[in-house]
Short mmCIF file of C-alpha atoms and ligand atoms in Angstrom, two decimals:
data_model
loop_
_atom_site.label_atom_id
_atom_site.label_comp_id
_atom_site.label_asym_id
_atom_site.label_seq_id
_atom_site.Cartn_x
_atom_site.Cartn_y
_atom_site.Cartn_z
CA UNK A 20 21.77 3.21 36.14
CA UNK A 21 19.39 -0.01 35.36
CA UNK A 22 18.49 1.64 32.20
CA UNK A 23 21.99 1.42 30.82
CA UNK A 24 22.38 -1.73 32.19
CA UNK A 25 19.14 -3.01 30.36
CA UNK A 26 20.21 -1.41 26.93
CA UNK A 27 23.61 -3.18 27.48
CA UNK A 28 22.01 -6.83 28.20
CA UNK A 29 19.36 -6.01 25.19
CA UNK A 30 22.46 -4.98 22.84
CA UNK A 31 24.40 -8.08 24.14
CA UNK A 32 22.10 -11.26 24.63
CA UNK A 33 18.69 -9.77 22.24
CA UNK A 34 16.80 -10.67 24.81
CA UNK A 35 14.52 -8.75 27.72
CA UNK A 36 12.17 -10.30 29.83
CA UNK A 37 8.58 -8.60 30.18
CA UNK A 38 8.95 -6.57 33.20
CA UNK A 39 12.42 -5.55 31.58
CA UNK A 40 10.37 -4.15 28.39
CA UNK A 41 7.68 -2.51 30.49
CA UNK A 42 10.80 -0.56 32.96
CA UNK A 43 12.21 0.38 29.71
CA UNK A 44 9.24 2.00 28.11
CA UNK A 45 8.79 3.90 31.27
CA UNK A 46 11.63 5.02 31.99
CA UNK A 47 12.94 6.03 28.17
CA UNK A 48 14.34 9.63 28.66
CA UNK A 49 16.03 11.49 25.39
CA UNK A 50 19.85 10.92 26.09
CA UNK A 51 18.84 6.88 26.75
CA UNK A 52 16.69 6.86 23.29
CA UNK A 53 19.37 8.20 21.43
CA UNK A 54 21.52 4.99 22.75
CA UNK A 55 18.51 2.53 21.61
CA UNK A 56 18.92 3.48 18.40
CA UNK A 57 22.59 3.34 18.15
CA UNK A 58 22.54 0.28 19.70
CA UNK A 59 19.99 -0.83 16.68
CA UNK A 60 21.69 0.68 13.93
CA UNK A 61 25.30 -1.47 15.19
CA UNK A 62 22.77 -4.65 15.35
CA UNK A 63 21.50 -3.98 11.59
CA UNK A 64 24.96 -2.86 10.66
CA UNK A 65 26.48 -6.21 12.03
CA UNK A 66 23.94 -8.20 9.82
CA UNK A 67 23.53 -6.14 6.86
CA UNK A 68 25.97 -3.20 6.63
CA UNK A 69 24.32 -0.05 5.42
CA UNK A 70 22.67 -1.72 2.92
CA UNK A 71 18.83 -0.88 2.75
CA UNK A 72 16.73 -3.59 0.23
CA UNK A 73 14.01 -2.01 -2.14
CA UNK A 74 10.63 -4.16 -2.53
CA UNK A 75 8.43 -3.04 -5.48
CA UNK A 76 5.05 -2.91 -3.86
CA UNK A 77 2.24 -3.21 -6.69
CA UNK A 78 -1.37 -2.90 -4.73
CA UNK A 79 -2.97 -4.95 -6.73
CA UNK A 80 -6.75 -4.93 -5.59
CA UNK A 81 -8.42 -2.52 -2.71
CA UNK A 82 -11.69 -4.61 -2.54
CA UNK A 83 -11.26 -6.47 0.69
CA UNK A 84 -13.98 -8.43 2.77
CA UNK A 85 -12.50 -7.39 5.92
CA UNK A 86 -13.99 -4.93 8.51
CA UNK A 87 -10.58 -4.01 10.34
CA UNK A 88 -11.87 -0.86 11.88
CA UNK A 89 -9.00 1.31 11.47
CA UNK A 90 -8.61 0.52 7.54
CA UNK A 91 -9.59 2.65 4.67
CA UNK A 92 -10.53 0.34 2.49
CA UNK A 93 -12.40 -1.90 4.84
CA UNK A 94 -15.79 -3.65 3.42
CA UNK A 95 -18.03 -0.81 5.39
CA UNK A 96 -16.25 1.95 3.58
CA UNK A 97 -18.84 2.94 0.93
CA UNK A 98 -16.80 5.75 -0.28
CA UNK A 99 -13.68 3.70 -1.35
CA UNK A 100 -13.78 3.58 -4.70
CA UNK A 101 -13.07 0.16 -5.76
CA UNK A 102 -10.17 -1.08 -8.47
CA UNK A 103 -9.00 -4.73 -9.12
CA UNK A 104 -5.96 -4.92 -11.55
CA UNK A 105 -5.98 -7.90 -14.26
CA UNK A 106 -2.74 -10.01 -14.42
CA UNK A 107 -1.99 -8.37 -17.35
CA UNK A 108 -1.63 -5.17 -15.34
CA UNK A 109 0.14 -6.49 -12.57
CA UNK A 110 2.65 -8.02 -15.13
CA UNK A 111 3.06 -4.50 -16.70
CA UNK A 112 3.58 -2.87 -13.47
CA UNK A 113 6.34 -5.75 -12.38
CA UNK A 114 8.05 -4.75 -15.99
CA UNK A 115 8.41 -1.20 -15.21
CA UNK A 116 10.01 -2.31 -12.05
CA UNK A 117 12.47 -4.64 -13.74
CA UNK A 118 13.53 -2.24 -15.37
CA UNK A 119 13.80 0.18 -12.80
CA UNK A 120 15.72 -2.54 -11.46
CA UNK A 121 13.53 -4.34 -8.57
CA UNK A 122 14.39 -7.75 -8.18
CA UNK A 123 11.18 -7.86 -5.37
CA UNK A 124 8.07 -7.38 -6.10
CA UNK A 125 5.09 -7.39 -3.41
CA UNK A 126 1.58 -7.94 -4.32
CA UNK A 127 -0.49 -6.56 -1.61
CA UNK A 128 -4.04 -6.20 -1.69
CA UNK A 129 -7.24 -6.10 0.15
CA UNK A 130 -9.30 -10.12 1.26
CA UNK A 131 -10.47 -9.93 -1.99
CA UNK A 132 -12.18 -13.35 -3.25
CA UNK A 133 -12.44 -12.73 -7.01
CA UNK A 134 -8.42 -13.44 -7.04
CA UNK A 135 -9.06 -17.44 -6.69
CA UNK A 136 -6.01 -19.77 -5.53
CA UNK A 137 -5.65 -20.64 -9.43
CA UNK A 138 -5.68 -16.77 -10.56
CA UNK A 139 -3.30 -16.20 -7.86
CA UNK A 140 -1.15 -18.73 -8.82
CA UNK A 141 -0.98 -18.18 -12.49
CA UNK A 142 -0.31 -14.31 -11.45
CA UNK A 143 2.96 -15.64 -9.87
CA UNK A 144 4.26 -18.12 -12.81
CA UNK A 145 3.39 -15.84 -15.12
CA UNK A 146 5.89 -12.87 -12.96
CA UNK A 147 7.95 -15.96 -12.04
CA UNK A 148 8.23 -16.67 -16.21
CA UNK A 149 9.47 -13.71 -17.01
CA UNK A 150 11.73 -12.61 -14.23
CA UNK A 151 13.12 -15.61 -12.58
CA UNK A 152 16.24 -13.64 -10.75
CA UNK A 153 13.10 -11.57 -8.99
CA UNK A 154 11.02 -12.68 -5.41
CA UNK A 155 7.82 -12.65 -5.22
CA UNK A 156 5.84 -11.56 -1.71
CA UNK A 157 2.35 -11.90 -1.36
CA UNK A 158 0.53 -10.15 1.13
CA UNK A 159 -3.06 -10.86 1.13
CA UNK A 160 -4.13 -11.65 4.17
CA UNK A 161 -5.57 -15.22 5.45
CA UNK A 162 -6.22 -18.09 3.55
CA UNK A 163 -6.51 -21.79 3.41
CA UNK A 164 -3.05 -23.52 4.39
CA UNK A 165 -3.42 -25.26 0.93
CA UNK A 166 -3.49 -22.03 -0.82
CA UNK A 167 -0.38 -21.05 0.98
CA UNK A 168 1.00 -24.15 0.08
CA UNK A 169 -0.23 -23.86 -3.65
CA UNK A 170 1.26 -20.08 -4.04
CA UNK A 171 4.25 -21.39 -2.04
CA UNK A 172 4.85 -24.02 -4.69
CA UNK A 173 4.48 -21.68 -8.01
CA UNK A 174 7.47 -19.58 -6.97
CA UNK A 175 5.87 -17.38 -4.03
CA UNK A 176 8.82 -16.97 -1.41
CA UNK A 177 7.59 -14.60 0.91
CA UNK A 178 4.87 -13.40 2.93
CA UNK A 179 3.74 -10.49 4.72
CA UNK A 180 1.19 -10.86 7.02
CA UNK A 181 0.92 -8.52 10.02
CA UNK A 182 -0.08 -10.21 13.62
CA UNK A 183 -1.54 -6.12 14.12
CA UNK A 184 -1.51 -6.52 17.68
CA UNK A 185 -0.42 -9.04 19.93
CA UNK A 186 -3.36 -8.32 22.35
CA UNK A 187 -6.32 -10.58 21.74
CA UNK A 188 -9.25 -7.91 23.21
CA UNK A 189 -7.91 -4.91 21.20
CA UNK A 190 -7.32 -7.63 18.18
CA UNK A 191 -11.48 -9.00 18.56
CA UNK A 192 -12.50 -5.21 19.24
CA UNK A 193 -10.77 -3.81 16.44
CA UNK A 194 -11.45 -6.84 13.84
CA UNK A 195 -15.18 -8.11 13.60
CA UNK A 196 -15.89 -11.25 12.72
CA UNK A 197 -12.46 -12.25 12.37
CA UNK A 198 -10.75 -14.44 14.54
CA UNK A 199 -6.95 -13.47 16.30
CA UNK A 200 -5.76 -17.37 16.82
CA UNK A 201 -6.01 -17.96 13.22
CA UNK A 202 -4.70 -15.14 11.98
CA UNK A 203 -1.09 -16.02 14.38
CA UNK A 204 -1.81 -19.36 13.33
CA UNK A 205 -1.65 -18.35 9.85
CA UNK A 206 2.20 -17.22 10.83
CA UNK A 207 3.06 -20.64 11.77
CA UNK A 208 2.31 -22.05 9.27
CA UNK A 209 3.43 -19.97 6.38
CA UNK A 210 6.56 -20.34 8.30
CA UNK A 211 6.28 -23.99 8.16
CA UNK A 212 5.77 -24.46 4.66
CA UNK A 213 9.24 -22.21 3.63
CA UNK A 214 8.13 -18.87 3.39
CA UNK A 215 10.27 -15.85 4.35
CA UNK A 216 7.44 -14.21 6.66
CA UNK A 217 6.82 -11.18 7.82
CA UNK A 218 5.26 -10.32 11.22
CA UNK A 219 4.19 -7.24 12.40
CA UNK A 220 1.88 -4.57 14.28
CA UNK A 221 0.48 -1.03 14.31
CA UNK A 222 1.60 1.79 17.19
CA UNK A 223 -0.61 3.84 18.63
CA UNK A 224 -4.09 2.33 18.24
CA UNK A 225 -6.61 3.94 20.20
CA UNK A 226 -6.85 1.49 23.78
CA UNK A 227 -3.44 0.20 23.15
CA UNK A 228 -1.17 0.14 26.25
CA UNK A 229 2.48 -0.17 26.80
CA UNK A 230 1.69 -3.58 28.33
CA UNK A 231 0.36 -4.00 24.81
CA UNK A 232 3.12 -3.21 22.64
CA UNK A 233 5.94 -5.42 25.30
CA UNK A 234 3.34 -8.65 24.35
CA UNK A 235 3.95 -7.07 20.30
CA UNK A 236 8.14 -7.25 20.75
CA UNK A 237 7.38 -10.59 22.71
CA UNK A 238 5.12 -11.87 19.91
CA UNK A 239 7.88 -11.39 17.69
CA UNK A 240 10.87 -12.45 20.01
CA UNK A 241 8.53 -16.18 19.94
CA UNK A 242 7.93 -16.32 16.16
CA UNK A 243 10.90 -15.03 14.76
CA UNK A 244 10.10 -14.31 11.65
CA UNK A 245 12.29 -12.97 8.50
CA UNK A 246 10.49 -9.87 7.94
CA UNK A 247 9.18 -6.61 10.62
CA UNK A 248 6.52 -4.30 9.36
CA UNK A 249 6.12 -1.49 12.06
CA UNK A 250 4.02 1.39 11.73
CA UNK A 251 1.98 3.97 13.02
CA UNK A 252 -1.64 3.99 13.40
CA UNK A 253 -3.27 6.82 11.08
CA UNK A 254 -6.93 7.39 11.54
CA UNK A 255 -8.80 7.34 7.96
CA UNK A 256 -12.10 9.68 8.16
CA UNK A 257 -14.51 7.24 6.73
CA UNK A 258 -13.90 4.52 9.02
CA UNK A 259 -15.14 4.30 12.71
CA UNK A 260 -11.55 5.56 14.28
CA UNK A 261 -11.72 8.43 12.14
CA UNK A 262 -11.56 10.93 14.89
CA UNK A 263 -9.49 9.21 16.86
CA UNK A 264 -5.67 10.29 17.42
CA UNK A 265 -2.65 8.83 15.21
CA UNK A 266 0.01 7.22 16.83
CA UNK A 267 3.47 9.31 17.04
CA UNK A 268 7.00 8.63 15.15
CA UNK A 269 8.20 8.63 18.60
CA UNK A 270 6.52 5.37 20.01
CA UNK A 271 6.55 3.73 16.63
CA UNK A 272 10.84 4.68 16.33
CA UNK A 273 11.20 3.03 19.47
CA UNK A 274 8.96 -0.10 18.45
CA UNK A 275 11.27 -0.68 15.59
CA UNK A 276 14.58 0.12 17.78
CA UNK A 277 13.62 -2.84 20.16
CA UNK A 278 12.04 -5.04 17.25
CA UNK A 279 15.47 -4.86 15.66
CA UNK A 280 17.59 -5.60 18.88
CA UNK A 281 14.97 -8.47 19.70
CA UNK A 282 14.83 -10.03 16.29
CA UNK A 283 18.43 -8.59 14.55
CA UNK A 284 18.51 -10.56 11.72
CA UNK A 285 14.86 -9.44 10.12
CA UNK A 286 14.64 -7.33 7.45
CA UNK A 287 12.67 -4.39 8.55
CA UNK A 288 10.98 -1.54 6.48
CA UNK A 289 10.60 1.93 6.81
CA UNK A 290 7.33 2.23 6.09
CA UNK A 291 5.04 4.51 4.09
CA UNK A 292 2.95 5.28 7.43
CA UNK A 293 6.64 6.55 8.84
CA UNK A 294 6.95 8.80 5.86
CA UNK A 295 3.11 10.14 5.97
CA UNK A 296 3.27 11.18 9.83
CA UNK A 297 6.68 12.83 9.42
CA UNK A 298 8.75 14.02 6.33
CA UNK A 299 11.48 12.70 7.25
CA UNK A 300 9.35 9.90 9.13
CA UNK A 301 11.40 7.02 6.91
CA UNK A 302 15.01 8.29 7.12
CA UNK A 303 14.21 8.44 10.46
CA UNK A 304 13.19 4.45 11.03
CA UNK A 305 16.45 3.66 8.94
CA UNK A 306 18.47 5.50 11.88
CA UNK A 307 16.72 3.71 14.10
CA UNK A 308 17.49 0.15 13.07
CA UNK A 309 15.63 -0.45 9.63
CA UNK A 310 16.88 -1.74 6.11
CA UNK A 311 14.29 -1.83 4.04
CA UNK A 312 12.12 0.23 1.55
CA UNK A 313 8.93 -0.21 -0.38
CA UNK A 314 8.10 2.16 -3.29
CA UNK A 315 5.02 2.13 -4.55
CA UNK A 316 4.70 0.32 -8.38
CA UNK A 317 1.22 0.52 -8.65
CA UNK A 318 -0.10 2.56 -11.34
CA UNK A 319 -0.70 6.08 -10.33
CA UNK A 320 -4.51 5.68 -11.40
CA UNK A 321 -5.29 3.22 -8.28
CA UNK A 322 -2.69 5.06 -6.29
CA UNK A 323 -5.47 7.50 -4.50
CA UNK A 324 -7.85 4.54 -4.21
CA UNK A 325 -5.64 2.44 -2.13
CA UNK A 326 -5.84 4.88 0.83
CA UNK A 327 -5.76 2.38 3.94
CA UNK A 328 -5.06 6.05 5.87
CA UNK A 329 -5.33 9.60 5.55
CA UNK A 330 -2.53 11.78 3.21
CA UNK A 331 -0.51 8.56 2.87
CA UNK A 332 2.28 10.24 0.19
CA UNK A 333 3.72 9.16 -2.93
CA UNK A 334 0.16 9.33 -4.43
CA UNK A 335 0.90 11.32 -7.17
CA UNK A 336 4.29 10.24 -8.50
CA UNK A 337 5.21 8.32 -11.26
CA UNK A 338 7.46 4.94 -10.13
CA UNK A 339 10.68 6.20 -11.20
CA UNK A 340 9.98 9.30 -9.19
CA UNK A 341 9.82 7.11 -6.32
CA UNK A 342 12.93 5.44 -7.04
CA UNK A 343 14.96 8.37 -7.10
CA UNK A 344 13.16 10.28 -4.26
CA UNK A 345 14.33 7.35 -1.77
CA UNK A 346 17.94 7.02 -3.16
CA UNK A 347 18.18 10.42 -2.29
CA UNK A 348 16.45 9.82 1.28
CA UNK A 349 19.31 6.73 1.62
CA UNK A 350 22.08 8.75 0.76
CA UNK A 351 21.12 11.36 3.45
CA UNK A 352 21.63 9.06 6.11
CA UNK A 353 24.34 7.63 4.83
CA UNK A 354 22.81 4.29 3.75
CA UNK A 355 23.04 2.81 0.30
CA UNK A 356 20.85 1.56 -2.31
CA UNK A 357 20.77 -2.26 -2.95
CA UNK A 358 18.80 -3.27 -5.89
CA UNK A 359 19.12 -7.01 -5.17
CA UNK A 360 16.01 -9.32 -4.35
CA UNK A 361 17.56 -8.86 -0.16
CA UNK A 362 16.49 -12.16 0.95
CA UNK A 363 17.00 -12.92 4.52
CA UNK A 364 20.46 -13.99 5.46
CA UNK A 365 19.33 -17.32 5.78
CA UNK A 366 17.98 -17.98 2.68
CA UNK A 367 20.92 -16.74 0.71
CA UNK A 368 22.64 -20.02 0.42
CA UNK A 369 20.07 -21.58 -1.03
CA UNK A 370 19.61 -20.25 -4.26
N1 SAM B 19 -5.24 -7.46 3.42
C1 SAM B 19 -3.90 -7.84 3.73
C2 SAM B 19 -3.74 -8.09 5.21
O1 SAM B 19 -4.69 -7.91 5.96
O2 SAM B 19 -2.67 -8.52 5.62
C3 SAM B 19 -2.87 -6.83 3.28
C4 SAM B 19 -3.28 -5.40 3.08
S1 SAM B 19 -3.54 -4.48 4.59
C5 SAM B 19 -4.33 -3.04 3.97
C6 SAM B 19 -1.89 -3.93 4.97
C7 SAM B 19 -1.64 -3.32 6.33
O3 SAM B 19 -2.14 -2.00 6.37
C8 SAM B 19 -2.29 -3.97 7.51
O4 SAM B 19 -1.54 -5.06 7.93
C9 SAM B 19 -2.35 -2.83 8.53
O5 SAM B 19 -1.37 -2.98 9.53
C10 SAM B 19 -2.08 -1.58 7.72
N2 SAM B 19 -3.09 -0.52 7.94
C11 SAM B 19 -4.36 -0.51 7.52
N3 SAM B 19 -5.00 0.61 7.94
C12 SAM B 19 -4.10 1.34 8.64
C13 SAM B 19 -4.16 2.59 9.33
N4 SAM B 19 -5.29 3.31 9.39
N5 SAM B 19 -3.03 3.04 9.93
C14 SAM B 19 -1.89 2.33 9.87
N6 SAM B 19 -1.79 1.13 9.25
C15 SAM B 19 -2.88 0.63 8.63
FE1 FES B 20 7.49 8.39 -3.48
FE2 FES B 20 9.36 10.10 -2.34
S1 FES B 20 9.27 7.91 -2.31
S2 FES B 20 7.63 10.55 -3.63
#
């Protein structure tokens, strides 16, 4: 069967050409799924064991000047009720990581001006101060290569930066104003300057085609980055693709299968959207080829305010809720914990 044949060479070389991908997401039947993901889960295994890294993510700001049409907390939203956290409280929400025992922390927030290169960087030296054995990833969308270089340069060492989708019509039509060659240019250059960067797109946007998704896993295959963020689209009612349908576990499990047997030395989160379409939505990425986790460290105050999608979970718990909840979610798939900062493979040597 040319199905087994392509799930061989995939498992064997990591690589597929285009019209490979495409017959592969068309012809995908249950019994040939269930080998994708063992397939992914031997790649991971071979690079990582059954190891899964935890990231601290602290959402630091939901005031963004962005118009991304599926986002909650896009600049049109008038609903969102907006929050910016001082350094001080980002610094107290890294300290109830640390001792929680994160040794990653990941500032994410909306395009949100107020936080200036210099703010930005003083946030990091002052984290960077007080935790030195801890990384720092940023993930605040584009800016100025300088700026990258500046937060690079005050201990910054990763990036997460989503390419969304690899088409460029759905990018323009979903993202107003904004343009897709610099946001993939972005990834070249963080890249360039040291960072470990993260890559990424979203499953199951309304428009989006299989042909679609193959140029996403191709995107990826070109940059190869350090980091994978997969995860399902989740309409959010006061955007304009409220009423539009989610994406399913399905497409996006698969997504992260082939992401991990194209790219199978990233590190590669199950993500929150995983967990909010499915209960099990997480434990099920980490069967299918993932090794990371990112519980949420922002104070539960701003929690409900960061809502980039409908019912997105772990709203209402306290961090070290969190941080047993997923140990437990680990253990059930027989994965463990590791409470180290999980750099990339490559980077290890370095420090
Ligand atoms: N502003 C930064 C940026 O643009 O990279 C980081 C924050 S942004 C809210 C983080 C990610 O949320 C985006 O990269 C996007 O993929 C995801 N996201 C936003 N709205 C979503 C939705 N409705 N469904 C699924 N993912 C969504
Ligand atoms: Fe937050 Fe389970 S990880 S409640």
């Amino acid at each position: 069967n040319s199905l087994d044949l392509l799930l061989d060479k995939l498992y064997n070389t990591n690589e597929l050409s285009r019209d490979e991908l495409i017959y592969v997401l068309e012809n995908l039947d249950e019994e040939h799924t269930q080998k994708l993901f063992d397939y992914a889960r031997r790649t991971r295994d071979r690079y990582y064991g059954n190891k899964v890294y935890m990231r601290g993510l602290i959402e630091f700001s939901n005031i963004c000047r962005m118009n991304c049409l599926y986002c909650g907390i896009r600049a049109g939203n008038s609903k969102a009720e907006r929050y910016r956290l001082s350094e001080e409280e980002i610094f107290e929400c890294c300290r109830e990581g640390y001792a929680l025992g994160y040794r990653t922390f990941v500032l994410q927030s909306g395009e949100d001006p107020w936080y200036t290169a210099d703010r930005v960087v003083s946030i990091i030296a002052r984290i960077k101060k007080s935790f030195p054995d801890a990384a720092i990833t940023l993930s605040i969308g584009e800016r100025d290569d300088d700026e990258y270089r500046a937060f690079f340069e005050a201990g910054a060492e990763r990036y997460l930066l989503r390419h969304e989708t690899a088409s460029k019509s759905l990018y323009e039509r979903l993202h107003p104003g904004a343009s897709f060659d610099n946001r993939r240019r972005c990834l070249w250059v963080l890249k360039e300057i040291g960072y470990q960067v993260g890559a990424g797109f979203i499953v199951g946007l309304p428009g989006q085609t299989k042909q679609d998704l193959v140029e996403d896993l191709l995107f990826l295959k070109q940059l190869n980055p350090h980091m994978i963020g997969i995860g399902p689209f989740i309409p959010h009612k006061e955007t304009p693709l409220g009423k539009e349908k989610a994406g399913t576990v399905e497409d996006t499990l698969v997504m992260v299968a082939l992401a991990r047997l194209l790219v199978p030395d990233c590190l590669l989160p199950a993500t929150t959207a995983m967990g909010t379409l499915h209960p099990r939505g997480r434990e099920l990425a980490l069967m299918a080829g993932a090794n990371v986790v990112m519980p949420n460290l922002s104070p539960v105050w701003a929690r409900p305010k960061y809502e980039l999608y409908q019912n997105k979970i772990c709203i209402g718990e306290e961090a070290a809720h969190c941080r047993s909840c997923i140990e437990r979610r680990i253990n059930s798939v027989s994965m463990e914990v590791d409470m180290g900062r999980g750099d990339h493979y490559k980077f290890r040597q370095k420090r």
